[in-house]
XYZ file of C-alpha atoms in Angstrom:
184
model
C 65.101 -42.394 4.614
C 66.378 -39.963 7.252
C 67.168 -37.475 4.572
C 63.649 -37.813 3.162
C 62.014 -37.321 6.571
C 64.222 -34.324 7.287
C 63.204 -32.651 4.010
C 59.523 -33.494 4.681
C 59.480 -31.951 8.168
C 61.611 -28.966 7.314
C 59.099 -27.630 4.788
C 56.931 -25.019 6.406
C 53.140 -25.150 6.142
C 50.491 -22.869 7.462
C 50.163 -22.534 11.188
C 46.842 -22.871 12.965
C 46.884 -19.115 13.706
C 47.234 -18.281 10.023
C 44.384 -20.649 9.120
C 42.136 -19.135 11.789
C 42.928 -15.597 10.602
C 41.995 -16.472 6.995
C 38.810 -18.227 8.118
C 37.826 -15.185 10.202
C 38.308 -12.857 7.249
C 36.236 -15.150 5.016
C 33.403 -15.270 7.594
C 33.377 -11.465 8.016
C 33.321 -10.840 4.260
C 30.551 -13.438 3.809
C 28.496 -11.748 6.532
C 28.847 -8.342 4.904
C 27.820 -9.720 1.499
C 24.835 -11.567 2.997
C 23.695 -8.374 4.769
C 23.895 -6.340 1.580
C 21.965 -8.994 -0.336
C 19.270 -9.219 2.364
C 18.741 -5.456 2.546
C 18.571 -5.212 -1.252
C 15.896 -7.895 -1.460
C 13.939 -6.394 1.433
C 14.110 -2.923 -0.114
C 12.807 -4.236 -3.430
C 9.833 -5.838 -1.714
C 9.064 -2.626 0.202
C 9.248 -0.590 -3.012
C 6.838 -2.907 -4.807
C 4.196 -2.901 -2.078
C 4.500 0.894 -1.626
C 4.040 1.344 -5.371
C 1.005 -0.977 -5.392
C -0.612 0.921 -2.500
C -0.051 4.294 -4.205
C -1.297 3.135 -7.611
C -4.460 1.528 -6.235
C -5.323 4.454 -3.970
C -4.734 7.036 -6.696
C -6.840 5.022 -9.137
C -9.742 4.785 -6.677
C -9.569 8.523 -5.894
C -9.526 9.423 -9.622
C -12.552 7.223 -10.430
C -14.525 8.605 -7.480
C -13.569 12.209 -8.320
C -14.580 11.904 -11.977
C -17.890 10.312 -11.012
C -18.659 13.062 -8.469
C -17.873 15.782 -11.021
C -20.247 14.180 -13.547
C -23.021 13.637 -10.963
C -26.065 15.835 -10.597
C -27.093 15.055 -7.030
C -26.294 13.164 -3.845
C -29.293 11.036 -2.882
C -27.991 9.263 0.232
C -24.961 9.115 2.517
C -24.356 6.130 4.764
C -27.578 4.529 3.518
C -29.719 7.442 4.762
C -31.630 9.349 2.048
C -30.913 13.096 1.993
C -32.460 16.075 0.232
C -29.499 18.430 0.692
C -25.975 18.426 2.067
C -26.557 21.334 4.480
C -26.446 18.989 7.502
C -23.100 17.531 6.282
C -24.022 13.844 6.537
C -21.134 11.380 6.831
C -21.076 7.638 6.208
C -19.297 4.685 4.648
C -21.298 4.876 1.418
C -22.667 7.509 -0.941
C -25.293 7.353 -3.715
C -24.851 9.735 -6.652
C -27.423 10.441 -9.380
C -25.985 10.756 -12.876
C -27.308 12.983 -15.677
C -29.024 9.990 -17.330
C -30.943 9.248 -14.109
C -28.861 6.227 -13.123
C -27.429 5.849 -9.631
C -23.849 5.001 -8.765
C -22.972 3.922 -5.250
C -19.513 4.044 -3.716
C -19.097 2.094 -0.508
C -16.478 0.846 1.897
C -17.213 -2.808 2.510
C -15.286 -6.060 2.655
C -11.994 -4.140 3.066
C -12.296 -2.382 -0.277
C -13.826 0.668 -1.934
C -16.417 -0.600 -4.379
C -18.501 1.010 -7.080
C -22.019 -0.260 -7.766
C -23.919 0.756 -10.870
C -27.159 -1.038 -11.762
C -26.224 -4.726 -11.504
C -22.444 -4.294 -11.747
C -20.250 -4.129 -8.648
C -16.524 -3.665 -8.987
C -13.759 -3.109 -6.491
C -11.571 -0.072 -7.085
C -8.719 -1.671 -5.104
C -6.800 -4.816 -6.058
C -7.838 -7.006 -3.139
C -5.342 -9.786 -3.840
C -2.686 -8.181 -1.598
C -4.202 -4.838 -0.498
C -7.145 -3.770 1.631
C -8.917 -0.602 2.717
C -8.901 0.172 6.425
C -12.651 0.226 7.124
C -12.228 2.539 10.124
C -10.787 5.329 7.955
C -13.143 5.126 4.969
C -15.706 7.938 4.914
C -17.844 9.902 2.486
C -19.157 13.320 3.531
C -21.437 15.681 1.663
C -21.356 19.354 2.703
C -22.950 22.527 1.527
C -22.991 26.166 2.658
C -25.669 26.627 5.362
C -26.558 30.140 4.226
C -27.010 29.187 0.593
C -29.231 26.150 -0.055
C -28.603 26.360 -3.811
C -24.812 26.251 -3.343
C -22.970 23.464 -5.098
C -22.480 20.431 -2.829
C -18.921 19.312 -2.073
C -18.152 15.647 -1.439
C -15.230 14.720 0.823
C -13.753 11.247 0.425
C -11.120 9.727 2.711
C -9.695 6.224 3.110
C -6.465 4.351 3.849
C -5.015 1.555 1.741
C -2.687 -0.942 3.378
C -0.984 -4.227 2.739
C -3.307 -7.153 3.324
C -2.759 -9.468 6.271
C -0.321 -9.208 9.117
C 3.218 -8.205 8.286
C 5.920 -9.586 10.572
C 8.553 -7.097 9.453
C 7.431 -3.503 10.129
C 9.888 -2.221 7.499
C 7.946 -4.125 4.815
C 4.548 -2.728 5.856
C 3.005 -0.049 3.686
C -0.015 2.158 4.382
C -1.118 5.337 2.635
C -3.941 7.794 3.321
C -5.976 9.206 0.457
C -8.466 12.060 0.580
C -10.102 14.537 -1.738
C -12.801 17.201 -1.799
C -14.725 17.475 -5.045
C -17.446 19.890 -6.099
C -20.350 18.638 -8.143
C -21.217 20.480 -11.366
């Protein structure tokens, strides 16, 4: 029995210092891996929302630009009827007369840029996770003061941002969009 106990106690195991050193290395490596994983997931989310903001804003600008080019006249800006753009009226909506006599209205309301034609109203921005900053959305019609028959130019500007409050500023995305378009 003595011989058995002697053999049992003479075998070396790991010391507490060795175990602590291994555990420390495992914790450090786990922390590094968790950090890499977290930043990868966060970066993917930021990329998606930035892409959504850019796509929606570019789509809205292209629809508005094409409509302005095909329009014959600006009939009101900001809800106020106008006869010419010499005074450079500015507002949050614009009414455009098309060649067939119909009117198309673009307006900034309910945190979106919307198009209204006859009885149809459609948002140009996907409002499920994006919104238009109402304080930055403007339509302006301008025309050369010295030439009342000059072609009117319509300036459009707005900002698209992620909807709701974002707790992480790195994940927040906002983009400004603007264009100046001459009517035919």
